[in-house]
mmCIF file of C-alpha atoms in Angstrom:
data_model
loop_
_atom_site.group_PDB
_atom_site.id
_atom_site.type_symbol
_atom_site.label_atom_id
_atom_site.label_comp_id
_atom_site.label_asym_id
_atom_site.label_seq_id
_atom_site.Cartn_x
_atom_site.Cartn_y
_atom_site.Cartn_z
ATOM 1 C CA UNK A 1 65.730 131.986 2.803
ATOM 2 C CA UNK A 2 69.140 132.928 3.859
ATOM 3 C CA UNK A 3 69.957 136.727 5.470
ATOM 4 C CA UNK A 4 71.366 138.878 2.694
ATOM 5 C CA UNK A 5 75.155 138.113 2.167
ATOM 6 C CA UNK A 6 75.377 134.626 3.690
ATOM 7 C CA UNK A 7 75.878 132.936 0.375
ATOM 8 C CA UNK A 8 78.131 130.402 -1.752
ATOM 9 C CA UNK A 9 81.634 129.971 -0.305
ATOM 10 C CA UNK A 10 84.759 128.599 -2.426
ATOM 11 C CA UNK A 11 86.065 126.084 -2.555
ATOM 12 C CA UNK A 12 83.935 124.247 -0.386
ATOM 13 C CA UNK A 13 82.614 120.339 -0.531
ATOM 14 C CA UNK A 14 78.535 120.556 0.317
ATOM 15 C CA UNK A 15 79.484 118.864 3.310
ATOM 16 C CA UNK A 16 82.033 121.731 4.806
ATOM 17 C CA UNK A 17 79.750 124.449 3.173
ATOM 18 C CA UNK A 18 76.512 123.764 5.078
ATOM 19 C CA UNK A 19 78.826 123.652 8.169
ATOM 20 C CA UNK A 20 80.009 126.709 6.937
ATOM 21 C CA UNK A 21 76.711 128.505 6.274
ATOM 22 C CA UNK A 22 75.585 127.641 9.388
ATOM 23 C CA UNK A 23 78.266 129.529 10.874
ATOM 24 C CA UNK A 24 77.606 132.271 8.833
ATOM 25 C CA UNK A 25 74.167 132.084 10.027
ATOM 26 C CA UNK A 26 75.243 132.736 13.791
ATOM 27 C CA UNK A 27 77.775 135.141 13.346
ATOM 28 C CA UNK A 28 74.882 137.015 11.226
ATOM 29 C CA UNK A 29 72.519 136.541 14.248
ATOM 30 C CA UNK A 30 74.871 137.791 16.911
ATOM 31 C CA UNK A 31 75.543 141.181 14.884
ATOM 32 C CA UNK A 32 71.932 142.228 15.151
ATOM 33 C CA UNK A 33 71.665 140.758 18.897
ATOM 34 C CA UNK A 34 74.916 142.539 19.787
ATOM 35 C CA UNK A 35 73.558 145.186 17.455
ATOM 36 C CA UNK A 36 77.725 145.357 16.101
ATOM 37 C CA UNK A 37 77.397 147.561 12.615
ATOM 38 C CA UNK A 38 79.974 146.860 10.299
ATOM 39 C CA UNK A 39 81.287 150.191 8.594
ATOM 40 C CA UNK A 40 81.769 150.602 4.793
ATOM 41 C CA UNK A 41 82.775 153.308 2.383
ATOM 42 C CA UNK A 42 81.652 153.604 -0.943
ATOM 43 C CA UNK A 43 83.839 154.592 -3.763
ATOM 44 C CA UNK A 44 82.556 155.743 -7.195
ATOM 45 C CA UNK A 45 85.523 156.633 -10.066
ATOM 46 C CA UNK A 46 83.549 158.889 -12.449
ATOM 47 C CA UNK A 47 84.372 160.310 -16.092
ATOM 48 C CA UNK A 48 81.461 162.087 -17.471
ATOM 49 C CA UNK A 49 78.571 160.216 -15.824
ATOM 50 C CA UNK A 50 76.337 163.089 -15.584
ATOM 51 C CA UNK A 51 73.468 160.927 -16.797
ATOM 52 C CA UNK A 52 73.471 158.077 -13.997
ATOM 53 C CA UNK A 53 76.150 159.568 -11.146
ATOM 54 C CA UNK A 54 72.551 161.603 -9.626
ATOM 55 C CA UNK A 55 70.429 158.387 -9.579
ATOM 56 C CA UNK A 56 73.442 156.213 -8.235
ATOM 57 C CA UNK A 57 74.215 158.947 -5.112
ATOM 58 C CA UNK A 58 70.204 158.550 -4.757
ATOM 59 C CA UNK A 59 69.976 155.173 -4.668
ATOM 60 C CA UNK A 60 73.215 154.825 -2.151
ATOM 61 C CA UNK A 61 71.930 157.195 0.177
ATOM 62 C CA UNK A 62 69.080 155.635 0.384
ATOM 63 C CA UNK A 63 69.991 152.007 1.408
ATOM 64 C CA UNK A 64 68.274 150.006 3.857
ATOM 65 C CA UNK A 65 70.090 148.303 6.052
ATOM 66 C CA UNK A 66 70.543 146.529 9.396
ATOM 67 C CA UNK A 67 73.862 145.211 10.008
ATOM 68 C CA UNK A 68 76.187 147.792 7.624
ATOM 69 C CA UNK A 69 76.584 151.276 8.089
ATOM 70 C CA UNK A 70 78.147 153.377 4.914
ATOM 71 C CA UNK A 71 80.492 156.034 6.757
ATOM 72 C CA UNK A 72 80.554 157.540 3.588
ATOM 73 C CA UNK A 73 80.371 157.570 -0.651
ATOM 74 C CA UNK A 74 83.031 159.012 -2.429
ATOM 75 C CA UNK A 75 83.254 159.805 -5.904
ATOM 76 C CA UNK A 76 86.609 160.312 -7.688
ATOM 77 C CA UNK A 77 85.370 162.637 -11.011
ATOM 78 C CA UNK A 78 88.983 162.357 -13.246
ATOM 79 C CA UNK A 79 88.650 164.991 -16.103
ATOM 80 C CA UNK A 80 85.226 165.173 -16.636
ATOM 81 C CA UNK A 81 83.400 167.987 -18.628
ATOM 82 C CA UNK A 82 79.839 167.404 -18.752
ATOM 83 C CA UNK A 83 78.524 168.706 -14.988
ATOM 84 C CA UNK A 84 79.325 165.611 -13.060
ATOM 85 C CA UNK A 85 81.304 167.291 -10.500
ATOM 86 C CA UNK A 86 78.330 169.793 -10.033
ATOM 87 C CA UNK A 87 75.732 167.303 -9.060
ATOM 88 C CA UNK A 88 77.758 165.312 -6.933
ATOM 89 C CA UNK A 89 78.304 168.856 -5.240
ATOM 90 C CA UNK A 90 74.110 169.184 -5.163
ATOM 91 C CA UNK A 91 74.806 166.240 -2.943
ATOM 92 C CA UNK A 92 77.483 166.413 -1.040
ATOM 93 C CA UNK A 93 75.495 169.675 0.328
ATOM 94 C CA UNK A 94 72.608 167.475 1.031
ATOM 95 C CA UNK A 95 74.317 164.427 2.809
ATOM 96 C CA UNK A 96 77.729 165.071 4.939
ATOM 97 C CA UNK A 97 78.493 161.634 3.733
ATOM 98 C CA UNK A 98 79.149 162.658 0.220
ATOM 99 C CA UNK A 99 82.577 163.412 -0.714
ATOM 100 C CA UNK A 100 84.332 164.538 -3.945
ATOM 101 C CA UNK A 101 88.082 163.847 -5.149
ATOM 102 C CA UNK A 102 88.674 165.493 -8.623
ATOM 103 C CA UNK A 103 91.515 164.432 -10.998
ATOM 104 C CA UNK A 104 92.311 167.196 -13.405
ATOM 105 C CA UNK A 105 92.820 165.212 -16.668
ATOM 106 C CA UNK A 106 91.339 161.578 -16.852
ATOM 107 C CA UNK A 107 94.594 158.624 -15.769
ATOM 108 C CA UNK A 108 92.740 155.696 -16.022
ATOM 109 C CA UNK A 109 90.305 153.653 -13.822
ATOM 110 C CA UNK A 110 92.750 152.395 -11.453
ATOM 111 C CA UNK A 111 94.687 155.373 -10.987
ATOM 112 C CA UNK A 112 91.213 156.905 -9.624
ATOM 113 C CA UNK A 113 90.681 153.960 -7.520
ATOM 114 C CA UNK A 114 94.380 154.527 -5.729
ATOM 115 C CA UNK A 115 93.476 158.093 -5.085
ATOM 116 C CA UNK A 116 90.548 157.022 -3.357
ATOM 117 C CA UNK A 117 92.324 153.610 -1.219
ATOM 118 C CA UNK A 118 94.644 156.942 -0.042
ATOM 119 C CA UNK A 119 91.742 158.497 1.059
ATOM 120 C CA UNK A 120 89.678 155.860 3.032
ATOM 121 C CA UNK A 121 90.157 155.020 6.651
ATOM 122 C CA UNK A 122 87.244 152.997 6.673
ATOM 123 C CA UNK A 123 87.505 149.079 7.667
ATOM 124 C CA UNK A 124 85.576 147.746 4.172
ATOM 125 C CA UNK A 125 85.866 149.544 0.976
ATOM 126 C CA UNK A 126 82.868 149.377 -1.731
ATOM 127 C CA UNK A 127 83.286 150.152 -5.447
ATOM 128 C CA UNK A 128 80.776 150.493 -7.493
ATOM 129 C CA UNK A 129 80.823 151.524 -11.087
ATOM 130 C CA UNK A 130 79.299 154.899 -11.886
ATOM 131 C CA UNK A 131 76.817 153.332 -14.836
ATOM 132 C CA UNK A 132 75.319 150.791 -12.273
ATOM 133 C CA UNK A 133 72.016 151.227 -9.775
ATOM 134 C CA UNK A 134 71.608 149.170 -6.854
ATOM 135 C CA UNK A 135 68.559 148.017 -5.309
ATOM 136 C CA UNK A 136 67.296 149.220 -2.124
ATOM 137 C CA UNK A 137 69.621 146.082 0.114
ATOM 138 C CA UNK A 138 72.064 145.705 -2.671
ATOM 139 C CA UNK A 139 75.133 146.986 0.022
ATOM 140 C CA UNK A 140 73.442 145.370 3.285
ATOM 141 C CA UNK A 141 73.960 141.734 1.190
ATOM 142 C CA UNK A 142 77.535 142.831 -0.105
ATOM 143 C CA UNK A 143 78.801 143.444 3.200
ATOM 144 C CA UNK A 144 76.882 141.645 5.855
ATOM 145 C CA UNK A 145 79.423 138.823 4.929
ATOM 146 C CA UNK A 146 82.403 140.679 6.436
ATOM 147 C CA UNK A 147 80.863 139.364 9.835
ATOM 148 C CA UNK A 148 82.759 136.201 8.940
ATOM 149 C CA UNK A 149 86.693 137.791 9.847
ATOM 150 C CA UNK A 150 88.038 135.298 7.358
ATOM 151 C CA UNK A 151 85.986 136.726 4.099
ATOM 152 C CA UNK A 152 88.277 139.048 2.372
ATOM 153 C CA UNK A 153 86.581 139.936 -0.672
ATOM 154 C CA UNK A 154 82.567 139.869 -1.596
ATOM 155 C CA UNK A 155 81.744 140.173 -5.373
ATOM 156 C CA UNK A 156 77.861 141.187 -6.223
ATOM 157 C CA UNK A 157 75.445 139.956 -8.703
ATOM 158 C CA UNK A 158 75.182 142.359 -11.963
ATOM 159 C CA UNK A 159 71.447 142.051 -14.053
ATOM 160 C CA UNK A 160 71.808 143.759 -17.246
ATOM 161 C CA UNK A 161 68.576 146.321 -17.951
ATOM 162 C CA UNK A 162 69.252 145.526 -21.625
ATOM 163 C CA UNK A 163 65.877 144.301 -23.492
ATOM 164 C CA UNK A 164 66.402 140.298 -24.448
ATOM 165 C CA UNK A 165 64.114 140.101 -27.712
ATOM 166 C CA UNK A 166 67.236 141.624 -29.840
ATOM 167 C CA UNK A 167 70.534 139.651 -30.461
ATOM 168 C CA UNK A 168 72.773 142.092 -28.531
ATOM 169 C CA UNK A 169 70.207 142.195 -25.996
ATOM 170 C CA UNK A 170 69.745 138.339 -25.249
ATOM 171 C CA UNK A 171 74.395 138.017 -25.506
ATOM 172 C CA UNK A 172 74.069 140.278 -22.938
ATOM 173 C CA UNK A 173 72.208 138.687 -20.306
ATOM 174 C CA UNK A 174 73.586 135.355 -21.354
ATOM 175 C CA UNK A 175 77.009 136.515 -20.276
ATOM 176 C CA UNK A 176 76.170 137.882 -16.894
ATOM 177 C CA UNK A 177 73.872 134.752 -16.489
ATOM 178 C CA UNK A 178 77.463 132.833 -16.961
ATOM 179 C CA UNK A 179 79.325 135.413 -15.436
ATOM 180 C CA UNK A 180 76.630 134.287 -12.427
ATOM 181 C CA UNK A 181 76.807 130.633 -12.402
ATOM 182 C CA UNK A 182 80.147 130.888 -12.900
ATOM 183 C CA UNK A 183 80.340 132.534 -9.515
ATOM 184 C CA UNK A 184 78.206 129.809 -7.998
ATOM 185 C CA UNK A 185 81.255 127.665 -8.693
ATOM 186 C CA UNK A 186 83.846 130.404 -7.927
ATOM 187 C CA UNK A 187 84.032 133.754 -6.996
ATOM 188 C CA UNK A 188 84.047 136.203 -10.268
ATOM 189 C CA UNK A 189 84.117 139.930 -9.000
ATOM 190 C CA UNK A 190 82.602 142.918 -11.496
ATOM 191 C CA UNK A 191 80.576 146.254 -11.527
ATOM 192 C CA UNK A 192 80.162 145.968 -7.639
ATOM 193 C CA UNK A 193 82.498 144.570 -5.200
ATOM 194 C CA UNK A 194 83.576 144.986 -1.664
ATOM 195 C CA UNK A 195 87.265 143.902 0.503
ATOM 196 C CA UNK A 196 88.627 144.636 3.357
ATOM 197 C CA UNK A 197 91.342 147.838 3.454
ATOM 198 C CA UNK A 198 94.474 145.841 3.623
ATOM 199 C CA UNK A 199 96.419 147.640 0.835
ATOM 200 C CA UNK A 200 96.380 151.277 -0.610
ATOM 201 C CA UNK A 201 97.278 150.562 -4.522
ATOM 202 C CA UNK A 202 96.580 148.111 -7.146
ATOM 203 C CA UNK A 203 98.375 147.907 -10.131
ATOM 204 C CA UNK A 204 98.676 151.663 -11.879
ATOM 205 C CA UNK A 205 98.221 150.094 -15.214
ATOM 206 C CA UNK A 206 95.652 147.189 -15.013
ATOM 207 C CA UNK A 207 92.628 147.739 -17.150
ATOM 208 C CA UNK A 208 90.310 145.250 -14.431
ATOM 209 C CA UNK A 209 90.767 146.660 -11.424
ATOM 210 C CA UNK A 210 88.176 143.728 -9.536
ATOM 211 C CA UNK A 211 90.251 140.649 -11.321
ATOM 212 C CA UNK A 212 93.328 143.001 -10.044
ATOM 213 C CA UNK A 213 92.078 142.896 -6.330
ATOM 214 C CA UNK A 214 91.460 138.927 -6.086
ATOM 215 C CA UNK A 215 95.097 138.067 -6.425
ATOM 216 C CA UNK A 216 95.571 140.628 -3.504
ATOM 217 C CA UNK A 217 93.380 139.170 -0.987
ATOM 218 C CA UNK A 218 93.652 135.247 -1.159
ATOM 219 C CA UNK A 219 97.518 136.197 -1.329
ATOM 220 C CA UNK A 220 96.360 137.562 2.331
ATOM 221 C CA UNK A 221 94.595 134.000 3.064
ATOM 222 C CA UNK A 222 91.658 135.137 2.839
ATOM 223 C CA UNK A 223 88.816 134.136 1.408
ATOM 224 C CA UNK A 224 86.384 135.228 -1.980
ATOM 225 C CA UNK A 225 82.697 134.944 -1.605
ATOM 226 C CA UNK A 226 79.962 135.500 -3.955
ATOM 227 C CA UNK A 227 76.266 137.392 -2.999
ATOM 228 C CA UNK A 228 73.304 136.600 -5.583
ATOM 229 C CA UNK A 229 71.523 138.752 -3.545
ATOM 230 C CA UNK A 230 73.815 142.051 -3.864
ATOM 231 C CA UNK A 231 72.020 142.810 -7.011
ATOM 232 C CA UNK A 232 73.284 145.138 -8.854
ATOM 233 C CA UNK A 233 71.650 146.947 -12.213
ATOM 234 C CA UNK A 234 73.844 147.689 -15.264
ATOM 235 C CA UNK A 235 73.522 147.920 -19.102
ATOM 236 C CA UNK A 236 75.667 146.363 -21.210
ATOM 237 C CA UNK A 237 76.438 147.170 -24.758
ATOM 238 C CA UNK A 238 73.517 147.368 -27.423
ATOM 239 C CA UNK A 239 76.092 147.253 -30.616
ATOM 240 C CA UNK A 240 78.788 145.077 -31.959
ATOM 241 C CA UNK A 241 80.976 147.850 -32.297
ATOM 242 C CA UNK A 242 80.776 148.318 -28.508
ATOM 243 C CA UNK A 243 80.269 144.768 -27.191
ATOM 244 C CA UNK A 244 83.735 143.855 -29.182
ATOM 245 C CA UNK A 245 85.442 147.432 -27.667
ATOM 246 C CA UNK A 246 84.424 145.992 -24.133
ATOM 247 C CA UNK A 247 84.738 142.394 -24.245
ATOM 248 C CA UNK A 248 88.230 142.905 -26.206
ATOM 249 C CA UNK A 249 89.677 145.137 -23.341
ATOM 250 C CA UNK A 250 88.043 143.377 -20.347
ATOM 251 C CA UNK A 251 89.738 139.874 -21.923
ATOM 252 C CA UNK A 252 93.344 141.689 -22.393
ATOM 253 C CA UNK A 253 93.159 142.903 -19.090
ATOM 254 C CA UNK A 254 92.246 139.470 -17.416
ATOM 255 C CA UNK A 255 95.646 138.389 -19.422
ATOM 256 C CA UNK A 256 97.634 141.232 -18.131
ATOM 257 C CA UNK A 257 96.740 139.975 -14.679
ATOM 258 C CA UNK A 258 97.184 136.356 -15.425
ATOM 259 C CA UNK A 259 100.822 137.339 -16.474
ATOM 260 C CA UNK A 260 101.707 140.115 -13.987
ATOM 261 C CA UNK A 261 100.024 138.750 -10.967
ATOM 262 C CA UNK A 262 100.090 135.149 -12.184
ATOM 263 C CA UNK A 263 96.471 135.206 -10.750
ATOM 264 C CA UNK A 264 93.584 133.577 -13.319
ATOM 265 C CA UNK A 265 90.029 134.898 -12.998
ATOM 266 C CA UNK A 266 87.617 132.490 -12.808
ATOM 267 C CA UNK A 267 85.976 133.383 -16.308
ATOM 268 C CA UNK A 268 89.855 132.163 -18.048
ATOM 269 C CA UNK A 269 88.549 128.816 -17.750
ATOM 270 C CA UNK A 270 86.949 128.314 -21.214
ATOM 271 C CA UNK A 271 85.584 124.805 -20.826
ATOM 272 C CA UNK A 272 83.978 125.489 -17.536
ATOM 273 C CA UNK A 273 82.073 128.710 -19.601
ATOM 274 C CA UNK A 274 80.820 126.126 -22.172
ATOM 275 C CA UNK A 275 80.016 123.041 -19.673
ATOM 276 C CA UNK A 276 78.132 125.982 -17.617
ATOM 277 C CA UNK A 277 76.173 126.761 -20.633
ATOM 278 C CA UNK A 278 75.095 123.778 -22.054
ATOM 279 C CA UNK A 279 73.834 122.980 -18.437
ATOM 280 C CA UNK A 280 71.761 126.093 -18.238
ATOM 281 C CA UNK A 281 70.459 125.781 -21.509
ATOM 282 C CA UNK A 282 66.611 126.513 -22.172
ATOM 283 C CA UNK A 283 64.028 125.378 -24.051
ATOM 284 C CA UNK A 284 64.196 128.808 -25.737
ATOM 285 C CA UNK A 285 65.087 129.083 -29.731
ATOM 286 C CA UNK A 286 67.438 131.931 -28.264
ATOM 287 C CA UNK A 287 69.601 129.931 -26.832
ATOM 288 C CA UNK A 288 69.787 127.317 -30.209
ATOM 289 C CA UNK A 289 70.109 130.310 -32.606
ATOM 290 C CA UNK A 290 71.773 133.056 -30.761
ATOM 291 C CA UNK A 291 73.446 131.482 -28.292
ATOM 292 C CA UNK A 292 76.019 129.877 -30.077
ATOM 293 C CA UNK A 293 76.406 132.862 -32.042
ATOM 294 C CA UNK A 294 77.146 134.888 -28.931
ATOM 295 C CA UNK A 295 79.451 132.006 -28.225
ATOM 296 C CA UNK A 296 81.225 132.680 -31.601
ATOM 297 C CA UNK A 297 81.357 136.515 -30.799
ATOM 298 C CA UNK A 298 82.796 136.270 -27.489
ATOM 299 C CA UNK A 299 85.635 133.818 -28.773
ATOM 300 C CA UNK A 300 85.976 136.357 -31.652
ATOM 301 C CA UNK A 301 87.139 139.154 -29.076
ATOM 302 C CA UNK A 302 88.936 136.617 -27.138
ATOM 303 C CA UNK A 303 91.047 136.587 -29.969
ATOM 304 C CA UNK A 304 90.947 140.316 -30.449
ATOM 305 C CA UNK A 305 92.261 140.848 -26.620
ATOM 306 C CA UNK A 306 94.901 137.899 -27.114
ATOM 307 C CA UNK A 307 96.135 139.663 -30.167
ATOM 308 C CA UNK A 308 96.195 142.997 -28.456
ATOM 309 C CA UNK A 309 98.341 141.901 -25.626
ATOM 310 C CA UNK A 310 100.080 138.954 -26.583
ATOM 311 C CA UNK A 311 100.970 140.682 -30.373
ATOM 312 C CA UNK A 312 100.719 144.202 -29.917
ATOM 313 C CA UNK A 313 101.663 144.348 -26.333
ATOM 314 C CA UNK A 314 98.629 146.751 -25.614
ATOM 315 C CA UNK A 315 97.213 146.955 -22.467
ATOM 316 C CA UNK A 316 94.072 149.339 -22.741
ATOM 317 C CA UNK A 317 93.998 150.486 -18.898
ATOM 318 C CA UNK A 318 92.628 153.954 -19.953
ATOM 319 C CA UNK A 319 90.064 152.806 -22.277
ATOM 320 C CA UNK A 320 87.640 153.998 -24.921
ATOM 321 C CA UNK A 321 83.978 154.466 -23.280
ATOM 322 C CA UNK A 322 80.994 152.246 -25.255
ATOM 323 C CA UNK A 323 78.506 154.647 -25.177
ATOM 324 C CA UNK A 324 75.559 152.752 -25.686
ATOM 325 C CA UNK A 325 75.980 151.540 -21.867
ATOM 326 C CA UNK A 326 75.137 155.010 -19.966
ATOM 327 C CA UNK A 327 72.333 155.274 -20.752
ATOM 328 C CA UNK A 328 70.070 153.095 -17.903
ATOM 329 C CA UNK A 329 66.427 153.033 -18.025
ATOM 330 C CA UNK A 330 64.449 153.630 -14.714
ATOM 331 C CA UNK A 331 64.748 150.811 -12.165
ATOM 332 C CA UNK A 332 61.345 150.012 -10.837
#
């Protein structure tokens, strides 16, 4: 099996990419024979995440690695009132690495994320969303590919906790499994990514800060990669009410950047979703009952976000929270 982080590159032929992986390989070798540690910094952007934001600083501080070395984890708390800032305190007095930027009144997710880019000196910046858990390598295999100096940009691999015997709960692993295969093909960044620090703002008013980023690097000429093996945990919706709040936003937000940035994230691409899916396809009645009813919802809210931006010229970048997704389960 491959070291954690040497994984698909894109666009590559097989040819060029097992040429590619094998240099990957090497330059993975040489940091632990050199024993060269490539320094990250974690940034969280928090509002009200009371119930995860103690299990996440856990779980970072924690890490195991061999090759990365976090310099630090920074949350950015913006307006919260329900004793967030107070435990990321508990832990900041526990680990020196542990920092804490506070926005008075909440701006918006990207507004957080430029507070912290101001912040940061360090070489590779991490964000991770406050209602995600990694696993115990998760950040070793979303940086170790930064060894490579022309990877600018390494997206992880999200795995919904969401129970797959109910309808909501099967759309939702059905969309990250696309969301993953997609990946496979071409880079899709979301919930955890990592870049290099080459800028210090992204777009004030973008409602997908990762899609927001991509355009950024290439534009830089460098490259996107994908790790399966950054796993990270999250929960995705567990009503229609909230699955069409998020998917509706997350869609008008990948159109704000196709028009602003003139950048299209990989998961645009409609017929590549639906080619992807009837290749994965199972012999499961899910995916002959509910999966083309998923199908229907998520073109349904498609629709929605079209409507929102094209029509109403609405660009949600300080959103409505769908509270059914804070709430994660213990992670074995």
């Amino acid at each position: 099996m491959a070291p954690a982080g040497l994984f698909r590159l894109w666009p590559l032929s097989p040819m060029i990419y097992r040429r590619a992986w094998v240099a990957e390989l090497l330059l993975f070798r040489n940091l632990i024979r050199q024993k060269i540690m490539l320094h990250c910094s974690i940034g969280i952007m928090a509002y009200n995440e009371a119930a995860n934001i103690g299990r996440l600083l856990e779980a970072l501080r924690q890490q195991q690695t061999e090759t990365v070395q976090i310099d630090e984890i920074v949350v950015v708390a913006s307006g919260c009132t329900d004793g967030t800032e107070d435990i990321v305190r508990r832990h900041a007095a526990q680990d020196s690495r542990v920092h804490l930027l506070t926005q008075p009144k909440r701006e918006g997710k990207a507004s957080a994320v430029n507070l912290y880019l101001h912040y940061t000196k360090s070489e590779i910046i991490v964000l991770q969303s406050a209602d995600t858990l990694p696993l115990a390598h998760t950040i070793e295999a979303l940086v170790s590919p930064f060894a490579n100096p022309a990877v600018g940009m390494v997206g992880g691999h999200p795995i919904p906790t969401n129970r797959q015997d109910t309808f909501m709960g099967f759309g939702i692993h059905l969309l990250w499994e696309l969301h993953h295969w997609v990946s496979l093909e071409r880079p899709k960044m979301g919930e955890l990514i990592a870049f290099r620090n080459i800028f210090k703002q992204i777009p004030y008013d973008t409602a997908v800060d990762e899609a927001s980023i991509e355009p950024l690097i290439i534009g830089q000429g460098m490259q996107l990669r994908y790790a399966p093996e950054a796993i990270v945990r999250n929960k995705g919706p567990e009503n229609v009410r909230d699955f069409i709040r998020q998917r509706r936003r997350i869609f008008a937000g990948h159109l704000y950047v196709r028009e602003t940035l003139g950048y299209r994230v990989a998961t645009l691409n409609h017929w590549r979703i639906l080619r992807l899916f009837l290749k994965h396809m199972r012999a499961d009645w899910r995916y002959f009952v509910w999966g083309p009813l998923v199908i229907a919802l998520e073109i349904f809210v498609r629709a929605l976000g079209a409507y929102d931006y094209s029509v109403r010229r609405r660009n949600p970048f300080n959103w409505a929270i769908a509270e059914s997704t804070k709430d994660l389960p213990e992670i074995a």
